[in-house]
Coordinates of C-alpha atoms in Angstrom, one line a residue:
X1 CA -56.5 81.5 41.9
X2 CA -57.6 82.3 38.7
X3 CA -56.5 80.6 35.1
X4 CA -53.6 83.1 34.1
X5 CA -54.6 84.9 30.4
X6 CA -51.8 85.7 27.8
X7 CA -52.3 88.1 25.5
X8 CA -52.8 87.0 21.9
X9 CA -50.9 88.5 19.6
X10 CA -50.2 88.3 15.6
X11 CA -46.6 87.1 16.8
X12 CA -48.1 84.1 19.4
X13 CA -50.2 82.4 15.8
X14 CA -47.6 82.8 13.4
X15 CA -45.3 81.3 16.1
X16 CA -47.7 78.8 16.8
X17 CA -48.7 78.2 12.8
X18 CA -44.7 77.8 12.0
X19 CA -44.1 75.3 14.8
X20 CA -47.4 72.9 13.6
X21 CA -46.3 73.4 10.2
X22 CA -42.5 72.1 10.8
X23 CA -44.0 69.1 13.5
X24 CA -46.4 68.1 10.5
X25 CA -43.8 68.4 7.8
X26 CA -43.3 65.1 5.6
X27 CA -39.3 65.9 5.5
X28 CA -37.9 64.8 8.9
X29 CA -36.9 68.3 10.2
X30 CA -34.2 68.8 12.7
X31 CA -33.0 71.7 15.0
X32 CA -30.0 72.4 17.0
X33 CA -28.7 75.1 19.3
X34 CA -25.7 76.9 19.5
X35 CA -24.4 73.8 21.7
X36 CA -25.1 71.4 18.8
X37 CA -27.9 69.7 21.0
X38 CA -31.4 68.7 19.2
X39 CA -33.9 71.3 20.1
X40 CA -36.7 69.8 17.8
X41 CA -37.2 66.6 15.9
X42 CA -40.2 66.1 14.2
X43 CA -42.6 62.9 13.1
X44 CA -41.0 62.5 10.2
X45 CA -37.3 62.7 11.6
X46 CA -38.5 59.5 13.9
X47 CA -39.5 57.8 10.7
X48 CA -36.1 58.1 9.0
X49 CA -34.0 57.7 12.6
X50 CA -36.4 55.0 14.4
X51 CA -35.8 57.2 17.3
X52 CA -38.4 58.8 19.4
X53 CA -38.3 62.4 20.1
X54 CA -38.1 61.8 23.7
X55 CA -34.6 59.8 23.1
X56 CA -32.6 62.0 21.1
X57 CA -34.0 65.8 22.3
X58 CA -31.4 67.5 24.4
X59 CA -28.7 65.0 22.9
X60 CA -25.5 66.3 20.7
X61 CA -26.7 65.7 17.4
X62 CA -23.5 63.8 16.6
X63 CA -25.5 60.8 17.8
X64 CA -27.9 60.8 14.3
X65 CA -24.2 60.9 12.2
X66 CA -22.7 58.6 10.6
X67 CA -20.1 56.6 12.9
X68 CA -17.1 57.4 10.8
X69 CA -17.8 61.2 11.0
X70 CA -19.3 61.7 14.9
X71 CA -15.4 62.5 16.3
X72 CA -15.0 65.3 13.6
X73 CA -18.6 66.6 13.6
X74 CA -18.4 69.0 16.6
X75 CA -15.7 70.6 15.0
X76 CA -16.7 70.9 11.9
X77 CA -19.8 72.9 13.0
X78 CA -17.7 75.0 15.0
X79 CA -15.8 76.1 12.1
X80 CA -18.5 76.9 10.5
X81 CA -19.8 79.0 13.5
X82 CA -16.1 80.6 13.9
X83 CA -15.7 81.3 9.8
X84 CA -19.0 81.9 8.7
X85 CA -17.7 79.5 5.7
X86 CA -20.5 77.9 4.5
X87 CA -19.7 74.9 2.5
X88 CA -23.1 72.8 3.5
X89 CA -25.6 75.7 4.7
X90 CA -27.5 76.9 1.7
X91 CA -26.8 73.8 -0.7
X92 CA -28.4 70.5 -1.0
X93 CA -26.7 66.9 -0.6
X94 CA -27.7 63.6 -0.3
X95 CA -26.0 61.7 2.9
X96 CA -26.2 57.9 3.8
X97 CA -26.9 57.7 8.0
X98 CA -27.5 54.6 10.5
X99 CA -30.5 54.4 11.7
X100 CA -31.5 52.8 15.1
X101 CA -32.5 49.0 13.7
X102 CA -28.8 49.4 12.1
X103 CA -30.3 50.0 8.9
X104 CA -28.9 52.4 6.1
X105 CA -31.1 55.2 4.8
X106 CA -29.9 57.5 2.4
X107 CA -31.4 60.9 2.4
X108 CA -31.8 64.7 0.6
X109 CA -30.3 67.1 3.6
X110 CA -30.8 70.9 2.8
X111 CA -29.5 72.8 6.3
X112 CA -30.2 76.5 7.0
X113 CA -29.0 78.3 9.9
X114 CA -30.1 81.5 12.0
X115 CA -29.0 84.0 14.5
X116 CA -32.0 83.5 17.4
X117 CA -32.8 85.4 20.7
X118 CA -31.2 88.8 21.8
X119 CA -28.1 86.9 22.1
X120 CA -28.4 86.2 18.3
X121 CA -27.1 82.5 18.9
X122 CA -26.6 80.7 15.9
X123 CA -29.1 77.6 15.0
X124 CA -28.8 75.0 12.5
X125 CA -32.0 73.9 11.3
X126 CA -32.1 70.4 8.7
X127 CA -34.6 69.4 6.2
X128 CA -34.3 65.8 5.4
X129 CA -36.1 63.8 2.9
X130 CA -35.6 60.1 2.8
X131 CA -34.5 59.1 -1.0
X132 CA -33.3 55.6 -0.5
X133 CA -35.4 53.2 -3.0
X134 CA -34.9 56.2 -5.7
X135 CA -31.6 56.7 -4.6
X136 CA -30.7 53.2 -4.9
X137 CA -32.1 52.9 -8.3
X138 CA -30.5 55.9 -9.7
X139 CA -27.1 54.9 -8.6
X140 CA -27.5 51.4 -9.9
X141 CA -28.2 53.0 -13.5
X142 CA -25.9 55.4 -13.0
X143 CA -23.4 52.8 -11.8
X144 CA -24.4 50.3 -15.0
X145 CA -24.3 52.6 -16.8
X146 CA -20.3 53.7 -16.3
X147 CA -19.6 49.9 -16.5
X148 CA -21.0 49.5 -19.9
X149 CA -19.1 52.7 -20.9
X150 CA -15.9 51.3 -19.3
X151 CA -16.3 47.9 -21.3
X152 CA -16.2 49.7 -24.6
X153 CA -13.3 51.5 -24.2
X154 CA -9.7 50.1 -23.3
X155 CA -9.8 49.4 -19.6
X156 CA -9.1 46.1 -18.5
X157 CA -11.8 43.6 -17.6
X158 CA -10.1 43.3 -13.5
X159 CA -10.1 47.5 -13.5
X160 CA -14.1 47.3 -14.7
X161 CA -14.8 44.3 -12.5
X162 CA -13.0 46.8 -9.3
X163 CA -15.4 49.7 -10.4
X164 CA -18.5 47.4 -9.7
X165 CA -17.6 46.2 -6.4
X166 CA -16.4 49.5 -5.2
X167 CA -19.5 51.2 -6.5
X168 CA -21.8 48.4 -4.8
X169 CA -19.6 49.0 -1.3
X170 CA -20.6 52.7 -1.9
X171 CA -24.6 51.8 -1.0
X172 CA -23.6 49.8 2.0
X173 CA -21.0 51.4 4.4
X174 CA -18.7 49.2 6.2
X175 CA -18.9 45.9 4.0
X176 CA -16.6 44.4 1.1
X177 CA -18.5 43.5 -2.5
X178 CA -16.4 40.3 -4.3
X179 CA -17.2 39.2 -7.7
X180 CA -16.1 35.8 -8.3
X181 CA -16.3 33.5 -12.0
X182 CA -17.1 30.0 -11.7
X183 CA -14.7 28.4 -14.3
X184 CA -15.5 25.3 -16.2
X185 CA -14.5 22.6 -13.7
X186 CA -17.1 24.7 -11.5
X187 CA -14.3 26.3 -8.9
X188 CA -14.5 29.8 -7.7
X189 CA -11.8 32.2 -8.9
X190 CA -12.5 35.8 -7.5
X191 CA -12.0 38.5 -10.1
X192 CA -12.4 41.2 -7.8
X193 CA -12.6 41.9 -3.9
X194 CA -9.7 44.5 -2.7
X195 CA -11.1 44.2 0.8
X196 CA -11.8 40.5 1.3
X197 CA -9.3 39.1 3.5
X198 CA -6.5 36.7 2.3
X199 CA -7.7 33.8 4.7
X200 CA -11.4 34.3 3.5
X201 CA -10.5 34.9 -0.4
X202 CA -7.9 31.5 -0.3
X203 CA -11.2 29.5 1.1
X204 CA -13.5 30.7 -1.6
X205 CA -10.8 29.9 -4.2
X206 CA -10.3 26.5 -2.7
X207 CA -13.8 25.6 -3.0
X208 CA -15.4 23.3 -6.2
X209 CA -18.9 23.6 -6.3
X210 CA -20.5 19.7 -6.9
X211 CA -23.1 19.5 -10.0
X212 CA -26.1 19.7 -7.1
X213 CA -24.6 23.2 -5.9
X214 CA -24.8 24.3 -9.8
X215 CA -28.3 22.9 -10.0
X216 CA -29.5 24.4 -7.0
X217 CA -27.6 28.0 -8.1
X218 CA -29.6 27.4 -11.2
X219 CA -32.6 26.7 -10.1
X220 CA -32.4 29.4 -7.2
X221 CA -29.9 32.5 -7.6
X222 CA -30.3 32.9 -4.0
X223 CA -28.6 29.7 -3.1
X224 CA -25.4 31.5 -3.8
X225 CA -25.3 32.9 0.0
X226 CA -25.5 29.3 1.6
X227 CA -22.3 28.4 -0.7
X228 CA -20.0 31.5 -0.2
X229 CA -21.3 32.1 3.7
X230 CA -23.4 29.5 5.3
X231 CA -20.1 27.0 5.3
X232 CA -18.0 29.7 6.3
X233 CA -19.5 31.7 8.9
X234 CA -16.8 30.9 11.5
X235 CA -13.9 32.0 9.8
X236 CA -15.8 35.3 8.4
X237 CA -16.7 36.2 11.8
X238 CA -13.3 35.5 12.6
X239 CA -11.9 37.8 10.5
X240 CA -14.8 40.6 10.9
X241 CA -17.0 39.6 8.6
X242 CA -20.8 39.3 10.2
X243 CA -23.1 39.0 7.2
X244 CA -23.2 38.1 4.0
X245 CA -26.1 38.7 0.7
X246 CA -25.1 37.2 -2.4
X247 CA -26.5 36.3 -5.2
X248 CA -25.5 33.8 -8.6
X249 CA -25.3 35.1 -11.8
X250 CA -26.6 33.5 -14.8
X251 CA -25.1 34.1 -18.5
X252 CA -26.8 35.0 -21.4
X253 CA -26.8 31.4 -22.4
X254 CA -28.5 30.2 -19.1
X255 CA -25.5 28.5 -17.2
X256 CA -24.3 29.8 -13.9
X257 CA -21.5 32.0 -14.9
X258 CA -20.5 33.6 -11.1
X259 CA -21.3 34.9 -7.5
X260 CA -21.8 38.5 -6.6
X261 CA -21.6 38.1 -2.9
X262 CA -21.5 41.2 -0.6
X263 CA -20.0 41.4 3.0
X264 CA -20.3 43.0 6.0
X265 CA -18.5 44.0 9.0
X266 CA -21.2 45.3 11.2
X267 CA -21.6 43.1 13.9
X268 CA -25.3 44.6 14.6
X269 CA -27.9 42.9 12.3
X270 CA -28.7 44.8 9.1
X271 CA -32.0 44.6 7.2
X272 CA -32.5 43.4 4.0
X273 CA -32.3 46.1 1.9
X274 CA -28.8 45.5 0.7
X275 CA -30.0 41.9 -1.2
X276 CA -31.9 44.4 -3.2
X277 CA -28.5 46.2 -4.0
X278 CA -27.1 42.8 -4.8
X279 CA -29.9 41.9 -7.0
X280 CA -29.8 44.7 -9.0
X281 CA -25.9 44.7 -9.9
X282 CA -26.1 40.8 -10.8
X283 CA -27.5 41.7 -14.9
X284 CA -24.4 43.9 -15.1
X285 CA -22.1 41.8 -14.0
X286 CA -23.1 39.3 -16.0
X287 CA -21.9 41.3 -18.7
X288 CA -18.9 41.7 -17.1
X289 CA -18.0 38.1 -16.2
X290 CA -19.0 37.2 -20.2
X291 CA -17.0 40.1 -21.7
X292 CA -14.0 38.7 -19.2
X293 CA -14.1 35.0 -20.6
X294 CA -14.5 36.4 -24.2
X295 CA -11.2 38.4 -23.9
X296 CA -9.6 35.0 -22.4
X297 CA -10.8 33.1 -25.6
X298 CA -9.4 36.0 -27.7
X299 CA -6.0 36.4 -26.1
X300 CA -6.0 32.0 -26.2
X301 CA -6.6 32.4 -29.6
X302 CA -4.5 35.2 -30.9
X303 CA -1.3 33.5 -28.4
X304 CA -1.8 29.8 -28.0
X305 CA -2.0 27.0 -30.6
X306 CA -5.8 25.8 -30.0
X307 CA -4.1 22.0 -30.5
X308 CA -1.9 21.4 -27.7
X309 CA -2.5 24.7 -26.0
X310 CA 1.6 25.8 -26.3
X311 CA 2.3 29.5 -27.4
X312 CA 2.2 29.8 -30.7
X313 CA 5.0 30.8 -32.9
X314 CA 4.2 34.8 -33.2
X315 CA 3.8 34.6 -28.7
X316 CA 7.4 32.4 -29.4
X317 CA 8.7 35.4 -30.8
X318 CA 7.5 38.0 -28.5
X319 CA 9.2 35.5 -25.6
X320 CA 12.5 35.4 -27.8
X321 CA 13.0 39.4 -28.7
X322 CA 11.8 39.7 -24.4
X323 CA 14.9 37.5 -23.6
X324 CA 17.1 38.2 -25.7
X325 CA 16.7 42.3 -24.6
X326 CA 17.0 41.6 -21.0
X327 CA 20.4 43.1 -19.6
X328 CA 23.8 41.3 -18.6
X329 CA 25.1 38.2 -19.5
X330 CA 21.5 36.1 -20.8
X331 CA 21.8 32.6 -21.5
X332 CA 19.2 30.4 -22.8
X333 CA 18.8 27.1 -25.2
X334 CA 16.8 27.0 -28.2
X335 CA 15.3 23.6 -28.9
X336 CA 13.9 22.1 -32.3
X337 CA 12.3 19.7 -32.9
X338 CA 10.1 18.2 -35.2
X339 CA 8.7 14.6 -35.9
X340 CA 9.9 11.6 -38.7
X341 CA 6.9 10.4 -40.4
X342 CA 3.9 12.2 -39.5
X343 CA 2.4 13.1 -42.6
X344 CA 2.5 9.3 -42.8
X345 CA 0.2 8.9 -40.1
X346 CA -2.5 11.2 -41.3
X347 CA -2.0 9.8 -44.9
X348 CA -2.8 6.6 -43.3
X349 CA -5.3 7.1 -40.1
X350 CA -6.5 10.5 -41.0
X351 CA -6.3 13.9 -39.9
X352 CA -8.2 13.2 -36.9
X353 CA -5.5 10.7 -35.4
X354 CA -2.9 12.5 -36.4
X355 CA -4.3 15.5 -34.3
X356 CA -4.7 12.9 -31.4
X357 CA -1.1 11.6 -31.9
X358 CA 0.2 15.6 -31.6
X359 CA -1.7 15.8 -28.3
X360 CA 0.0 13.3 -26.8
X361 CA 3.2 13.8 -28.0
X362 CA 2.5 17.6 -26.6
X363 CA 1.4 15.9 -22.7
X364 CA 4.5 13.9 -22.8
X365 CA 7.1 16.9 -23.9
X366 CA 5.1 19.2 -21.3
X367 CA 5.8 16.4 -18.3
X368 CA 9.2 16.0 -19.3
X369 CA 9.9 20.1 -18.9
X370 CA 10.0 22.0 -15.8
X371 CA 7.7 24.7 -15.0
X372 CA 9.8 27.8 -16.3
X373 CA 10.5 25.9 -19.6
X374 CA 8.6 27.7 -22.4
X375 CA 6.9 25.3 -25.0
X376 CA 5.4 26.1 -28.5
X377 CA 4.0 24.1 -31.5
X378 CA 5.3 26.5 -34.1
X379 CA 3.0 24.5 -37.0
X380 CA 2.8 21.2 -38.6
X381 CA 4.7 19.0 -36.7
X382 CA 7.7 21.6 -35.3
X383 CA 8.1 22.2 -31.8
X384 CA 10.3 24.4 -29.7
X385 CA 11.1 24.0 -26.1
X386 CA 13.4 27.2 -24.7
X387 CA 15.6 26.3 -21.3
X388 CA 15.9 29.5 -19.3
X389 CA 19.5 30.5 -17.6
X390 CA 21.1 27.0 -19.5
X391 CA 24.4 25.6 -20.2
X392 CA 25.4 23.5 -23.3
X393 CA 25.8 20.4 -20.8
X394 CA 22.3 21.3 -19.6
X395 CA 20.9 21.2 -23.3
X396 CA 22.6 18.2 -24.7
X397 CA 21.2 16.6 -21.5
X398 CA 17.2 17.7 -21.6
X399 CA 17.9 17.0 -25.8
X400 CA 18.9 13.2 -24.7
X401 CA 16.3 12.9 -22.8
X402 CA 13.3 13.9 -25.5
X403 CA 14.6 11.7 -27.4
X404 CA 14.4 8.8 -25.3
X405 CA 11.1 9.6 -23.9

């Protein structure tokens, strides 16, 4: 038998040129047919995916989605195939997908689509070019740069530190970003983590980090994920969580001013990438944590007396006009007080005694009131104490009592 000769024709290259240029491409390209089964995937494709051609040709192409969209993607196609409404085909759009080491890649995707064969079936043909280190940088900027924007203006510091750690979740699907402060007895206090189950949050905030965990934070920003994971692995996987990246953050001044820590919840093994994502958010949020304690020491300052740490006597009044304005029948005792003698004792031991002698006298006032009782230094040597919901027996008593104590 003879070797059977086809005709070359103008239409056999140009076929032939199209199909090398599209298997050479450097953007993965992608082709489906009108059953939404891949029909070509190129070189580059199997770079972004991690899948061989072999393993995903003939396959719905649902299985190179993103697992939240696969059970709406079949339909979605066939609207557009029903409609003609093209709200993807023609435009450009950058998409975050899974690839097959459980990594996320984020991507360019520009998808054209043809009527092919006699039968004029439609195809679906995608361009896709992998964006992820730029991507990632741009949206950090972009993202550092709306924070820095947001702490100018009025918003509060918890509504700013929310933006961050929604913006960070945005590069990883499926995970939970916390920002936590470390406060001056060196205990955790998360200032924001929406997601972060209550279990998980309560054991962070339980924790105090010893002097050798701030000097090893210090010395290592990397340290932070032994400290906020390594300790509670069981109880994160527990409750869903499977991995953690994290990272300290260091203040302007050089002390150890907070974690950035980010979660996940896929149970498959993620790369790296993501401490990258980590790393880069940690400068910003610096900022934040800084322009959170400098709002603190402003509010202390403008409300509290910096002596004894009671309200001071324009917060007194705010409390005052609040209760007396509250409806029904409102009762409450006034209470004050001031003490014999006590320009004496700083005529005669100095000012700096006679501050000493006000601080105590404030700790033994503040143990002899309960928890609802609101306590101010109103200047000088005047104190109030107000009793919430009292009776005159109820006043007379707590006033006998002071004045024993």
């Amino acid at each position: 038998m003879g070797k059977e000769i086809f005709p070359v024709t103008e239409d056999n290259v140009n076929s032939d040129i199209c199909m090398d240029m599209l298997l050479q491409a450097r953007d993965g390209v992608i082709i489906i047919d009108d059953r939404n089964c891949i029909v070509f995937f190129n070189d580059a494709a199997e770079n972004l995916w991690g899948y061989t051609s072999d393993e995903v040709m003939g396959r719905n192409v649902k299985c190179l989605v993103p697992m939240e969209y696969r059970n709406e993607h079949d339909a979605f196609i066939a609207h557009n195939r029903n409609t003609g409404i093209n709200r993807i085909v023609g435009t450009s759009r950058e998409i975050t997908f899974e690839s097959k080491s459980g990594d996320y890649v984020s991507a360019e995707m520009s998808i054209s689509t043809a009527l092919i064969g006699p039968e004029k079936k439609r195809y679906y043909m995608a361009f896709m070019k992998g964006v992820t280190e730029e991507s990632h940088r741009r949206k950090l900027q972009d993202l550092q740069n709306t924070v820095f924007r947001s702490l100018s203006g009025d918003m509060l510091i918890q509504d700013v530190a929310d933006l961050v750690c929604h913006g960070v979740e945005e590069f990883v699907p499926n995970s939970v970003a916390v920002l936590m402060l470390l406060t001056a007895d060196n205990a955790l206090q998360v200032l924001s983590g929406s997601g972060l189950p209550r279990r998980f949050a309560a054991a962070l905030e339980n924790m105090t980090l010893t002097d050798a965990d701030v000097t090893a934070l210090a010395n290592d920003l990397d340290e932070a994920s032994s400290v906020v994971w390594e300790s509670y692995r069981s109880l994160g996987i527990s409750l869903g969580l499977h991995e953690c990246w994290a990272s300290a953050i260091r203040a302007s001044s050089g002390r150890i001013a907070g974690i950035l820590a980010l979660y996940s919840r896929n149970q498959h093994k993620v790369a790296d990438w993501p401490k990258k994502i980590v790393s880069g958010a940690v400068p910003f949020c610096g900022v934040v944590i800084e322009q959170y304690e400098a709002r603190q020491h402003i509010s202390q300052l403008a409300n509290y007396d910096p002596l004894t740490g009671f309200l001071n006597r324009s917060s007194l009044h705010k409390v005052l006009r609040s209760m007396i304005s509250q409806p029904g029948d409102n009762r409450f005792a006034v209470l004050l007080l001031d003490l014999d003698r006590f320009r004496d004792i700083n005529d005669a031991l100095g000012h700096m005694q006679g501050e000493t002698f006000l601080k105590t006298i404030a700790e033994r006032l503040k143990r002899l009131c309960r928890s609802n009782y609101v306590l101010s230094r109103s200047g000088g040597d005047d104190f109030v104490i107000v009793i919430p919901n009292a009776t005159p027996d109820m006043a007379v008593d707590f006033i006998n009592t002071i004045i024993e104590a």
